[in-house]
Coordinates of C-alpha atoms and ligand atoms in Angstrom, one line a residue:
X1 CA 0.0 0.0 0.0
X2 CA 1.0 3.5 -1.1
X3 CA 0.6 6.4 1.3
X4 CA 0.5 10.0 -0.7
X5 CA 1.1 12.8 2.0
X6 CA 1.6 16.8 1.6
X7 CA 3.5 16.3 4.2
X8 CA 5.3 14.1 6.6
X9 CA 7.3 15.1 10.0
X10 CA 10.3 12.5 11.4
X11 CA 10.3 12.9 15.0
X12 CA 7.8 13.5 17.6
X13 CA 9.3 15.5 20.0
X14 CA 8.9 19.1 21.1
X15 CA 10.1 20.3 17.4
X16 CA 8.0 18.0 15.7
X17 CA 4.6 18.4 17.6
X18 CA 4.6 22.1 17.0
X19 CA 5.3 21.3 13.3
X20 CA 2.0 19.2 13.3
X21 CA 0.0 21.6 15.5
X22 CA 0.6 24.5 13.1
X23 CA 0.2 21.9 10.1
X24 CA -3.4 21.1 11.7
X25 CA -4.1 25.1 11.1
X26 CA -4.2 24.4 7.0
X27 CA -5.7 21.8 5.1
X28 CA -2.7 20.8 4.0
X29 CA -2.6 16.8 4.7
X30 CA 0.1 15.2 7.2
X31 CA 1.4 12.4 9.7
X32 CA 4.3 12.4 12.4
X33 CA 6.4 8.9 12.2
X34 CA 8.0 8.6 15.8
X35 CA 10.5 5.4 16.1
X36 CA 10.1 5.5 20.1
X37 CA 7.2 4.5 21.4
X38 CA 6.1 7.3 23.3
X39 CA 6.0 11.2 22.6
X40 CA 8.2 13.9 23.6
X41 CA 11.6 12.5 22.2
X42 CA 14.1 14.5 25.1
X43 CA 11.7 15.6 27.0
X44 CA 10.5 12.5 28.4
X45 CA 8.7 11.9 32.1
X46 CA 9.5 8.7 34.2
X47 CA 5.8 7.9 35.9
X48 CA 6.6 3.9 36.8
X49 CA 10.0 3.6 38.4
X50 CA 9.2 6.2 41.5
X51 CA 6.7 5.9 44.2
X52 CA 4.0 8.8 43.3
X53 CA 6.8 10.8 41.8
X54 CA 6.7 10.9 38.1
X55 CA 10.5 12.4 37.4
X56 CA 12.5 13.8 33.7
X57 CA 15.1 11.8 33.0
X58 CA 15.4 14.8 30.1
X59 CA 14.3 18.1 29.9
X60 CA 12.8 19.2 33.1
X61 CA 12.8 23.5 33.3
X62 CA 11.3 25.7 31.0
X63 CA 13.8 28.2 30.1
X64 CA 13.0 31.8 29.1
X65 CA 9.8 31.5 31.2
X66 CA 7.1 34.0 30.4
X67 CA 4.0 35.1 28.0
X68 CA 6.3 35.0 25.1
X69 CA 7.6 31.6 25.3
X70 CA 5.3 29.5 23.5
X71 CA 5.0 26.9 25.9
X72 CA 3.5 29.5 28.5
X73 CA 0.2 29.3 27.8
X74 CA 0.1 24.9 27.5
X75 CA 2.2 25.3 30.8
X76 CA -0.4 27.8 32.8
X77 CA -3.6 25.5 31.8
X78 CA -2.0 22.6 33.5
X79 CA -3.2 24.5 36.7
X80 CA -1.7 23.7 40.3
X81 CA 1.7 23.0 40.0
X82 CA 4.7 23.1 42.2
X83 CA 6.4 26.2 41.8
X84 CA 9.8 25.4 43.4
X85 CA 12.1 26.0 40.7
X86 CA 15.4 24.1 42.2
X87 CA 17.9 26.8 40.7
X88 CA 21.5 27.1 41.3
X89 CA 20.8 30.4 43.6
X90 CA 18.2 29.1 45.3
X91 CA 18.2 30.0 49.1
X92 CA 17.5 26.3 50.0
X93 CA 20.6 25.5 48.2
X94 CA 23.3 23.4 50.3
X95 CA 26.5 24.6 49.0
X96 CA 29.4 22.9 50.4
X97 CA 32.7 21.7 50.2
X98 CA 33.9 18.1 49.0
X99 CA 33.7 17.1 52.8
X100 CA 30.5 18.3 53.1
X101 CA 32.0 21.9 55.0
X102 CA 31.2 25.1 54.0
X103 CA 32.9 26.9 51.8
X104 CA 34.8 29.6 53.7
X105 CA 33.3 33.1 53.1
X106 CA 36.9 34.7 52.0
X107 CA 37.8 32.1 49.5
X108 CA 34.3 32.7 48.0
X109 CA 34.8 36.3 47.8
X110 CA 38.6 35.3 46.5
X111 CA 37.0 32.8 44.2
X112 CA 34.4 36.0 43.2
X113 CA 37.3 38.2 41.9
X114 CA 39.2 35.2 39.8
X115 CA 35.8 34.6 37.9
X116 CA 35.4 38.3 37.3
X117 CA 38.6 38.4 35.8
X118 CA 38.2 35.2 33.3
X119 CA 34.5 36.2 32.5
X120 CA 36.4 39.6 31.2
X121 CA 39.1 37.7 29.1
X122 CA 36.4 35.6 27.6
X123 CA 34.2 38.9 26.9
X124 CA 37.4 40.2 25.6
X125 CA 37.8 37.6 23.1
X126 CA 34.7 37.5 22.2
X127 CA 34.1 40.7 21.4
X128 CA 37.7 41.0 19.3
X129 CA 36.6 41.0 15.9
X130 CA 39.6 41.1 14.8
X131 CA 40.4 37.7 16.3
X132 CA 39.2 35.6 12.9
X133 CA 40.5 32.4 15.1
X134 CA 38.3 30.3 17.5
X135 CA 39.6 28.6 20.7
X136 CA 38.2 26.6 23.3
X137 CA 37.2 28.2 26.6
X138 CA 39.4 26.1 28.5
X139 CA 42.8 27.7 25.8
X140 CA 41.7 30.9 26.7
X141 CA 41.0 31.1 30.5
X142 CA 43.8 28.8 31.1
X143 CA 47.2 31.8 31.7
X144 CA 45.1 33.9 33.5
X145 CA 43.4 30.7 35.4
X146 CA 46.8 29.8 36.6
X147 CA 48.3 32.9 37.5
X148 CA 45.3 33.4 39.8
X149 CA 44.6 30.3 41.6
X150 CA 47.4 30.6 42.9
X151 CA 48.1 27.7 45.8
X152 CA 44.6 28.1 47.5
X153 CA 42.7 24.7 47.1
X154 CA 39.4 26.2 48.0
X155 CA 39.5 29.2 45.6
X156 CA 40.4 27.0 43.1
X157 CA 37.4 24.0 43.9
X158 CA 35.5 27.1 44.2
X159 CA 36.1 28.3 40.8
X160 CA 36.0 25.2 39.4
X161 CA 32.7 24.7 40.6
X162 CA 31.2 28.1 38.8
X163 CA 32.8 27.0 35.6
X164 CA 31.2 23.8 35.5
X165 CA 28.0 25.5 36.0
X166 CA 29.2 26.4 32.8
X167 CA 29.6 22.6 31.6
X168 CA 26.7 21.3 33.0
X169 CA 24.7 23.7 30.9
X170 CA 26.5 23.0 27.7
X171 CA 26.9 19.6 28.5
X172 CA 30.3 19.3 27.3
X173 CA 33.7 20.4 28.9
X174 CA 35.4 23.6 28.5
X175 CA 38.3 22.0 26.2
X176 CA 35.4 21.7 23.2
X177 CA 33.0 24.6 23.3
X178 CA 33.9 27.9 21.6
X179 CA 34.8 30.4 23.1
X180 CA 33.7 33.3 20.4
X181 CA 30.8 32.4 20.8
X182 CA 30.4 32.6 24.9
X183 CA 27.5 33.0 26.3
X184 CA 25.7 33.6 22.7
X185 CA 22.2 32.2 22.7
X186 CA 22.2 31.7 26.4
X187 CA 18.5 31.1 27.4
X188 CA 17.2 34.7 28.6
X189 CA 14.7 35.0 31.5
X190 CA 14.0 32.7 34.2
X191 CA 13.2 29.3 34.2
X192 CA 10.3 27.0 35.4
X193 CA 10.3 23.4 36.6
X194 CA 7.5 21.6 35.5
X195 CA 7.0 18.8 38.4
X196 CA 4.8 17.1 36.7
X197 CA 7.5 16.0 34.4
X198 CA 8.3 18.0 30.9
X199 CA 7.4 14.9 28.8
X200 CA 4.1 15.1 30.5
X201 CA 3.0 18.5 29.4
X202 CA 4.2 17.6 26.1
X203 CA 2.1 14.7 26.2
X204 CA -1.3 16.7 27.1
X205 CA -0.6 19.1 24.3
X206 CA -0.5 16.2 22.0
X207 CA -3.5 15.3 23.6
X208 CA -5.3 18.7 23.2
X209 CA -4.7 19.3 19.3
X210 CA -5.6 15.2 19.0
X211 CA -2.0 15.3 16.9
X212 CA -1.5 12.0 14.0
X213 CA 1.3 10.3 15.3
X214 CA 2.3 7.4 14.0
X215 CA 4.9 5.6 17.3
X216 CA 7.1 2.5 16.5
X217 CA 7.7 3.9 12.9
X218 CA 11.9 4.4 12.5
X219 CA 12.5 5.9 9.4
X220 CA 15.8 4.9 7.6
X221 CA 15.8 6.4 3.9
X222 CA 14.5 9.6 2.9
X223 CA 14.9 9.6 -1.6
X224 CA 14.3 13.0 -3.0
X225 CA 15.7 12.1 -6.4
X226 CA 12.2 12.1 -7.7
X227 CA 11.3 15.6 -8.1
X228 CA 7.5 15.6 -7.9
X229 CA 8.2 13.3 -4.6
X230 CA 9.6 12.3 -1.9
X231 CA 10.0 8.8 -1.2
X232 CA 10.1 7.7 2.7
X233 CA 11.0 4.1 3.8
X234 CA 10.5 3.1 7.6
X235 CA 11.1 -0.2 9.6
X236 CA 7.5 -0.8 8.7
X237 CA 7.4 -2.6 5.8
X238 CA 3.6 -2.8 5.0
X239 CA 3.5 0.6 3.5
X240 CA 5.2 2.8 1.6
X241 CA 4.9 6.7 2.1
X242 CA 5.5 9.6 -0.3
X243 CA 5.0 13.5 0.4
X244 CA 5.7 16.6 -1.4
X245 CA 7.5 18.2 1.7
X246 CA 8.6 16.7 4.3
X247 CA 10.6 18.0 7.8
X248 CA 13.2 16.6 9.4
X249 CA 13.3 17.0 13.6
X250 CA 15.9 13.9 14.5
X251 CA 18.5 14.7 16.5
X252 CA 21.6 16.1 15.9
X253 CA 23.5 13.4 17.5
X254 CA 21.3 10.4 15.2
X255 CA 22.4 13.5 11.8
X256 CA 25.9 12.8 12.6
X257 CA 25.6 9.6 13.0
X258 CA 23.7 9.3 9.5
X259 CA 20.9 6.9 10.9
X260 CA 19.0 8.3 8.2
X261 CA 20.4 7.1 4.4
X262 CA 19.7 10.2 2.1
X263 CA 19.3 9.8 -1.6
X264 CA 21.0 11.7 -3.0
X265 CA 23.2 12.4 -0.2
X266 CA 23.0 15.8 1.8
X267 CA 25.1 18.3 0.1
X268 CA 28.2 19.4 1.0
X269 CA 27.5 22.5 3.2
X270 CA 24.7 21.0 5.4
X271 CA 27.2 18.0 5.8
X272 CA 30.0 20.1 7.3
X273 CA 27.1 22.2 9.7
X274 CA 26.1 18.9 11.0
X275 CA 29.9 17.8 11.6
X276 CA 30.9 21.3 13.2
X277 CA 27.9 21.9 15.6
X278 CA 28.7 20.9 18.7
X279 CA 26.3 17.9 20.8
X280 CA 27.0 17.5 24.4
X281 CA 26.3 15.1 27.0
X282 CA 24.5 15.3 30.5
X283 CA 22.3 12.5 31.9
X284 CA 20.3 12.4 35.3
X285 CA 21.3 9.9 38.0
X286 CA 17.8 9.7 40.0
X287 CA 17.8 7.8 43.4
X288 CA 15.0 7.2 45.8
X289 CA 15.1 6.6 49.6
X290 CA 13.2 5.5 52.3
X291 CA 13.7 9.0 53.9
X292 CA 15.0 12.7 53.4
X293 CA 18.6 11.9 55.1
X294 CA 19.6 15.2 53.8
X295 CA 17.2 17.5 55.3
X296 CA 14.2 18.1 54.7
X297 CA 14.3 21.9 53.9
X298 CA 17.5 21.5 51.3
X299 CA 15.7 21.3 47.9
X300 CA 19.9 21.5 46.0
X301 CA 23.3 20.2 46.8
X302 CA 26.0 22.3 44.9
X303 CA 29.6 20.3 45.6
X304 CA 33.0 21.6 45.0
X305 CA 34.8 18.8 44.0
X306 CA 38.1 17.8 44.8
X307 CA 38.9 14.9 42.4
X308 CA 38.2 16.6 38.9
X309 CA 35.7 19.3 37.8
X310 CA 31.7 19.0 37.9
X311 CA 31.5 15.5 39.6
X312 CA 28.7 15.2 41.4
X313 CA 28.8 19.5 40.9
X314 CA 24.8 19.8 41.2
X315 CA 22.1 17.5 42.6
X316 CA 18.6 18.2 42.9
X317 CA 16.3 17.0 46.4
X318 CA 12.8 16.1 46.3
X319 CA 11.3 16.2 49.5
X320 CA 9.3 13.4 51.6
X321 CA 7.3 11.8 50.2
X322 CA 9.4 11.3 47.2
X323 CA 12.7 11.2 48.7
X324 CA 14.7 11.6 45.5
X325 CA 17.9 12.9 44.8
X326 CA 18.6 13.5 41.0
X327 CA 21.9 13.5 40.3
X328 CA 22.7 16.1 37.4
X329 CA 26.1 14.9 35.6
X330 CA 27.9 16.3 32.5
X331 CA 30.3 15.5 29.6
X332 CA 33.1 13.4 29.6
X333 CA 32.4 12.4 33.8
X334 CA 28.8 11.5 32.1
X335 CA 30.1 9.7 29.2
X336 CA 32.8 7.6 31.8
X337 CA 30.1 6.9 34.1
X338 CA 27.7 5.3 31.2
X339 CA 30.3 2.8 30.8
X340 CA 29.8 1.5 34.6
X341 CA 27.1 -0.8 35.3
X342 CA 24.2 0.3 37.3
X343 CA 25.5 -1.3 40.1
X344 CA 28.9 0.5 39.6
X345 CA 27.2 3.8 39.7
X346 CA 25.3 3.2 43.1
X347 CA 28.8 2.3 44.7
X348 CA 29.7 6.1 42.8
X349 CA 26.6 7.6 44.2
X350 CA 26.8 6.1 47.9
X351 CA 30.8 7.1 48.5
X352 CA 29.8 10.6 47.1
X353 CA 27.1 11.0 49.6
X354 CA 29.2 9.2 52.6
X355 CA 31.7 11.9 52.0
X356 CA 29.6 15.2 52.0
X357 CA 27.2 13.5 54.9
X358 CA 29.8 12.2 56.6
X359 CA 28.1 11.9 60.1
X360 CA 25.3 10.8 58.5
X361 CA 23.9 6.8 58.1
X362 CA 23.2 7.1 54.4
X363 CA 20.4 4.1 54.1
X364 CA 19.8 1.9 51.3
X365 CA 18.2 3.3 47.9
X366 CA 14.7 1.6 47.6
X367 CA 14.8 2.6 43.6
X368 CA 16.8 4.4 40.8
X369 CA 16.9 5.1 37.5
X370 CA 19.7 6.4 35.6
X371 CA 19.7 7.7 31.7
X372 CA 22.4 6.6 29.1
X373 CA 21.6 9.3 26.2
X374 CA 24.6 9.1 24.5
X375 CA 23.9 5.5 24.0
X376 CA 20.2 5.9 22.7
X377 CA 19.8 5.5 19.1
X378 CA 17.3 8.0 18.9
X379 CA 19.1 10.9 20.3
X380 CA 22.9 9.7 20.6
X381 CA 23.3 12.8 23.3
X382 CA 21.4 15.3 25.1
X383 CA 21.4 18.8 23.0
X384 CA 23.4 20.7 21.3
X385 CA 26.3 23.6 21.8
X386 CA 29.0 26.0 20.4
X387 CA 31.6 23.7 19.5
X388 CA 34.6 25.2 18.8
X389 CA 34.5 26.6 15.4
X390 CA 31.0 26.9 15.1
X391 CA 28.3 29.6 15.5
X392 CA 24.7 30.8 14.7
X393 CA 25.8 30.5 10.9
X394 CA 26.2 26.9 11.5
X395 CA 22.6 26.6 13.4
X396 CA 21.2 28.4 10.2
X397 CA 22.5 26.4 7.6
X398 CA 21.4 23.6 10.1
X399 CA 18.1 25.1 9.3
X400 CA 18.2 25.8 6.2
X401 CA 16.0 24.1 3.1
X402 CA 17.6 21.4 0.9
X403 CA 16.9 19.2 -1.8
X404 CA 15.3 22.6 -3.8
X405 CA 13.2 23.9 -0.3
X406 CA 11.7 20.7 -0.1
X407 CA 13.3 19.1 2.8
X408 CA 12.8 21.2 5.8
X409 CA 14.8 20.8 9.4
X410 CA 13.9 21.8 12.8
X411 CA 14.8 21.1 15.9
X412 CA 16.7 22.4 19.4
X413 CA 19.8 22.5 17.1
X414 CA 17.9 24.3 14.2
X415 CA 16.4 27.2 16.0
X416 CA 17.9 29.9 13.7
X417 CA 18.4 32.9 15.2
X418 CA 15.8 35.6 13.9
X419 CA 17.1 39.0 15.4
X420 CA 15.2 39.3 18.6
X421 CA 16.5 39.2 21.9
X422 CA 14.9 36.4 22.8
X423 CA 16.6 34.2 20.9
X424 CA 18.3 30.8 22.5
X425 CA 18.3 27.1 21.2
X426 CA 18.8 23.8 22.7
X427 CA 15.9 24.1 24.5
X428 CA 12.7 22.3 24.3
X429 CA 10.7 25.8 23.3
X430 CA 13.3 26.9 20.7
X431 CA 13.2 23.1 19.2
X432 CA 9.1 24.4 19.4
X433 CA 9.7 27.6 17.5
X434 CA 11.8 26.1 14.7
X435 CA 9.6 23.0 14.3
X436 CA 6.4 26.5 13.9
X437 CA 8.8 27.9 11.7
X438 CA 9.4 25.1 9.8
X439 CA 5.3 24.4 9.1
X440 CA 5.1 28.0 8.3
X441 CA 7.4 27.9 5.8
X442 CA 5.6 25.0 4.5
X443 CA 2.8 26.1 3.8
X444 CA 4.0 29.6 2.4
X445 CA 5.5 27.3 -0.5
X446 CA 2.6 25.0 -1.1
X447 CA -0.1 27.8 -1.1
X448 CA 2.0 29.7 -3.8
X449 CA 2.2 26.6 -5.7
Ligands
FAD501 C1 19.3 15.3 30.4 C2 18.7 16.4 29.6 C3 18.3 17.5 30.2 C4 17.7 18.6 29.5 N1 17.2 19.7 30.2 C5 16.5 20.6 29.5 C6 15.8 21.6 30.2 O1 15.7 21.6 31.5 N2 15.1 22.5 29.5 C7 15.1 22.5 28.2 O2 14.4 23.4 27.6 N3 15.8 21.6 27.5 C8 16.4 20.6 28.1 N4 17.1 19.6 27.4 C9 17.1 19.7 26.0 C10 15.7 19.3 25.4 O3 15.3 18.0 25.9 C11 15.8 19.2 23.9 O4 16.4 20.4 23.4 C12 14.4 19.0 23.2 O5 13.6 18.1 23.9 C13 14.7 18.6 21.8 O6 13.5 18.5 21.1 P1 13.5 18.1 19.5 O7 12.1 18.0 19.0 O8 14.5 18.9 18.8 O9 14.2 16.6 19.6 P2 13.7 15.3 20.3 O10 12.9 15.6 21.5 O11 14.9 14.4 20.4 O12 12.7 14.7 19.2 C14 13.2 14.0 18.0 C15 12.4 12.8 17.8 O13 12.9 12.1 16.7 C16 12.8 10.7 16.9 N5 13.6 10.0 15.9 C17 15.0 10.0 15.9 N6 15.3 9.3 14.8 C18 14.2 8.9 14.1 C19 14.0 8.1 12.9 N7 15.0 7.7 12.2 N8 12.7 7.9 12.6 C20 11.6 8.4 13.3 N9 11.8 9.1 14.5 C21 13.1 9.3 14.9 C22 13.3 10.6 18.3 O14 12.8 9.4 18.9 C23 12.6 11.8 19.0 O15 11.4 11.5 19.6 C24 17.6 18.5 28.1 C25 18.0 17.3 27.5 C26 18.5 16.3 28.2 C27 18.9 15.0 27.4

């Protein structure tokens, strides 16, 4: 059987729902093929592991909170919802030393004018036009780093701990992510946790605009040879589907790993954006106890660690009932720790917490669940970055047509940036706005036609 479509979206997830909701506007015809079997893609809520906690193993805040954020409205008709919003500055934070201490109020105030001073050498550099070269963060902090840390251990854990805060929200290390383009498309405004789990809310929007979305459906070759149309071909075999446009919402990581076969192959230019982007890693370690050992009224645990930057940097505490600590952890400390056995990473988990509770009788985790997305075929990583060498040119020619402006992308790595000063990517709204932007586009081109 032989499917004929205007149009046909690859990915369900935040990108590729708002494609389809904006599709729904026109009568142009349409279907979503999602490989998982659930929607959301990233953002994706855990409701069976946890006792009466349903918990992201993905995306959990909405970034750039507020009316303008596309999400805000879908977010406000959920009604009641917790509105702890488990930020870094949080007063409730527990921010302590590797020994559990507390960090000693001169060597934070030390620690305060050695950050100052490498935030204005990477603003410098940044700003230097003339500097046609890119470096990593880590090259160009690294003199003026050294001079400053001089022999105090705490400044320099200290330190350390602010610029993974940098890491963690990257998901990749300092050594890889560009530093022209610092703090360029950094998420304005404030954020919002959504406790009932990101994937969730996706999930009811879905449910609200009664979306066509066909789960279980991977699909491996895309054949745009034929120029009236496009020929899909998916794992399932019992039908075969061709559309005149189609977009394309996979992930970054599954575009450089070419899980998709293209015929004829992608050209040359969106090849080398897809190589150059940058795709990061940072999975959530989430633990459940029989009790709130840590304190009831702590809802974060910021660590300066000893051992080697970010580990164990930031960890999020959900109160009794739940009882969960999710464990926030970043690049290549992520990537080492996917390699371990669950079992392996417990041991991790329970000598981190012996250490900074030492005192304490840590008890026995009754559940856990920890995420491995650099090993998921679907996703191959969590979102995407300013590697070095790339820049919002590279995330607009990520964006950009081919295949004669019938192939369209979106997705949180194809968010081009369109002037305002809300602009950001990598997020699950911006993956929103460019999946709009793409169906917009869409059907600009087939009404003319
Ligand atoms: C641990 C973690 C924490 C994060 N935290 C936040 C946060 O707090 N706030 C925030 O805004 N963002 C966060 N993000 C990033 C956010 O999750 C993503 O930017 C966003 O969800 C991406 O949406 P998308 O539609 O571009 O891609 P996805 O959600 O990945 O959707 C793409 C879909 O394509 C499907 N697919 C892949 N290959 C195929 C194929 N061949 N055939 C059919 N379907 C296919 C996938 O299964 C997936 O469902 C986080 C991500 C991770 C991993």
């Amino acid at each position: 059987m032989t499917m004929d479509f205007d149009v046909v979206i690859v990915g369900a997830g935040a990108a590729g729902i708002a494609a389809a909701i904006e599709l729904q506007k026109t009568n142009l015809s349409f279907v979503v093929l999602e490989a998982r079997n659930y929607i959301g893609g990233r953002a994706f809520t855990d409701r069976e592991t946890f006792i009466s906690t349903p918990v992201d193993l993905g995306a959990s805040w909405i970034h750039s909170f507020g009316s303008r954020n596309p999400l805000y409205d879908y977010y406000q008709r959920l009604g009641k919802d917790d509105q702890f919003d488990y930020d870094d500055e949080d007063g409730d934070a527990l921010i302590i030393d590797y020994n559990g201490r507390p960090l000693l109020p001169h060597a934070r105030q030390r620690a305060k004018l050695v950050l100052s001073r490498l935030y204005d050498r990477l603003d410098e550099f940044a700003g230097n036009n003339r500097n046609s070269d890119d470096q990593s963060i880590e090259q160009v902090i690294q003199t003026v780093y050294e001079q400053l840390i001089e022999s105090d251990e705490q400044v320099k854990r200290i330190v350390d701990l602010s610029l993974s805060g940098m890491e963690q929200y990257e998901g990749s290390n300092l050594n890889n992510l560009s530093a022209k383009c610092w703090e360029t498309g950094d998420a304005p405004g404030g954020d919002r946790w959504v406790s009932c789990g990101y994937g969730t809310l996706l999930q009811r929007i879905c449910k609200e605009h009664n979306i066509p979305i066909r789960l279980n459906t991977l699909v491996t070759h895309i054949d745009t040879s034929d120029t009236t149309r496009i020929a899909i071909t998916t794992s399932d075999s019992s039908s075969a589907l061709l559309c005149h446009r189609i977009i394309i919402t996979i992930p970054l990581g599954c575009l450089k790993r070419n899980t998709i076969i293209f015929e004829p192959p992608l050209p040359e230019w969106k090849r080398e954006a897809i190589d150059r982007m940058g795709y990061g890693l940072m999975n959530k370690l989430v633990v459940q106890f029989p009790d709130c050992f840590w304190g009831s009224s702590t809802r974060t645990i910021i660590h300066a660690c000893t051992v080697r930057r970010g580990r164990f940097r930031f960890t999020i505490c959900l109160p009794s009932p739940s009882n969960i600590l999710i464990f926030f952890v970043t690049g290549v400390f992520a990537k080492e720790l996917e390699t371990l056995t669950d079992n392996e990473i417990l041991v991790e988990i329970m000598n981190f917490l012996q250490n900074i509770f030492p005192k304490r009788t840590i008890p026995n985790p009754i559940r856990y669940k920890f995420s491995r997305w650099s090993q998921d075929p679907l996703a191959y990583g969590s979102y995407s970055n300013f590697a070095v060498h790339s820049n919002p040119q590279t995330i607009a020619d990520l964006a950009k047509e081919t295949a004669d402006g019938r192939v369209h992308w979106a997705g949180e790595h194809a968010n081009s940036d369109d002037g305002s000063e809300n602009w950001c990517y990598a997020c699950v709204h911006t993956a929103f706005t460019s999946g709009q932007r793409a169906a917009k586009a869409i059907q600009k081109q087939l009404n003319n036609s």
